[in-house]
Amino acid sequence: MDNKGFQEYRHQADEAINTMSQGELLLLLYNELVKRLTRAGLALDRTDYSLFEASVDRSLEIIRYLDDTLDRQYPISGNLARLYEFFSYELQRVKAGRNRTELERVRAMASELRDTFREAQKNAEAEAAEATAAGK
């Protein structure tokens, strides 16, 4: 097995992550959350319960990380913290009951939240570009 190739890939991936903005990292986390929730649904449909539980567990880890990294000085952080708490509670219920309907509801809400952050990121980038152009 060629560990050197893997190590190089890993180094490049780490470099890419280190050069991302906070907004890009946030979108990366939300994309991964939605992907894991989608995977959980597919696993549930195939009755692959080990993959289902692993996907829900990884989703819960991502949500915990998002909550832990909130900057609590902003009022929106309280709202996001409550939303993350709701996601965690619902996913625990989904995991215990293998409830496809509730899983889809959480996945849809996470997708909407991701799309909102994506739009905010685009707007922030556009404003920064305008400010830079105006400053020249």
PDB file of N, CA, C and O in Angstrom, residues 21 50 68-69 90-91 110 129 136:
ATOM      1  N   SER A  21     -12.076  30.445   4.226  1.00  0.00           N
ATOM      2  CA  SER A  21     -12.640  31.468   5.110  1.00  0.00           C
ATOM      3  C   SER A  21     -13.589  30.793   6.097  1.00  0.00           C
ATOM      4  O   SER A  21     -13.980  29.633   5.902  1.00  0.00           O
ATOM      5  N   SER A  50     -26.778  -0.294  10.715  1.00  0.00           N
ATOM      6  CA  SER A  50     -25.470   0.144  11.228  1.00  0.00           C
ATOM      7  C   SER A  50     -25.021   1.427  10.518  1.00  0.00           C
ATOM      8  O   SER A  50     -24.514   2.352  11.157  1.00  0.00           O
ATOM      9  N   ASP A  68     -20.856  24.292  19.512  1.00  0.00           N
ATOM     10  CA  ASP A  68     -19.687  24.643  20.324  1.00  0.00           C
ATOM     11  C   ASP A  68     -18.912  25.830  19.767  1.00  0.00           C
ATOM     12  O   ASP A  68     -18.242  26.545  20.517  1.00  0.00           O
ATOM     13  N   THR A  69     -18.986  26.043  18.461  1.00  0.00           N
ATOM     14  CA  THR A  69     -18.197  27.114  17.844  1.00  0.00           C
ATOM     15  C   THR A  69     -18.991  28.394  17.616  1.00  0.00           C
ATOM     16  O   THR A  69     -18.467  29.330  17.013  1.00  0.00           O
ATOM     17  N   GLU A  90     -34.300  15.889  18.002  1.00  0.00           N
ATOM     18  CA  GLU A  90     -35.039  15.161  16.972  1.00  0.00           C
ATOM     19  C   GLU A  90     -34.228  13.999  16.408  1.00  0.00           C
ATOM     20  O   GLU A  90     -34.773  12.924  16.156  1.00  0.00           O
ATOM     21  N   LEU A  91     -32.926  14.203  16.213  1.00  0.00           N
ATOM     22  CA  LEU A  91     -32.109  13.112  15.680  1.00  0.00           C
ATOM     23  C   LEU A  91     -31.965  11.968  16.672  1.00  0.00           C
ATOM     24  O   LEU A  91     -31.876  10.802  16.274  1.00  0.00           O
ATOM     25  N   ALA A 110     -32.137  21.474   7.762  1.00  0.00           N
ATOM     26  CA  ALA A 110     -30.684  21.673   7.671  1.00  0.00           C
ATOM     27  C   ALA A 110     -30.308  22.172   6.273  1.00  0.00           C
ATOM     28  O   ALA A 110     -29.438  23.044   6.131  1.00  0.00           O
ATOM     29  N   ALA A 129     -16.204  42.730  -2.319  1.00  0.00           N
ATOM     30  CA  ALA A 129     -15.668  43.074  -3.649  1.00  0.00           C
ATOM     31  C   ALA A 129     -16.024  44.513  -4.005  1.00  0.00           C
ATOM     32  O   ALA A 129     -15.190  45.249  -4.554  1.00  0.00           O
ATOM     33  N   LYS A 136     -10.387  51.626  -4.470  1.00  0.00           N
ATOM     34  CA  LYS A 136      -9.283  51.794  -5.441  1.00  0.00           C
ATOM     35  C   LYS A 136      -9.372  53.096  -6.154  1.00  0.00           C
ATOM     36  O   LYS A 136     -10.281  53.746  -6.350  1.00  0.00           O
TER      37      LYS A 136
END
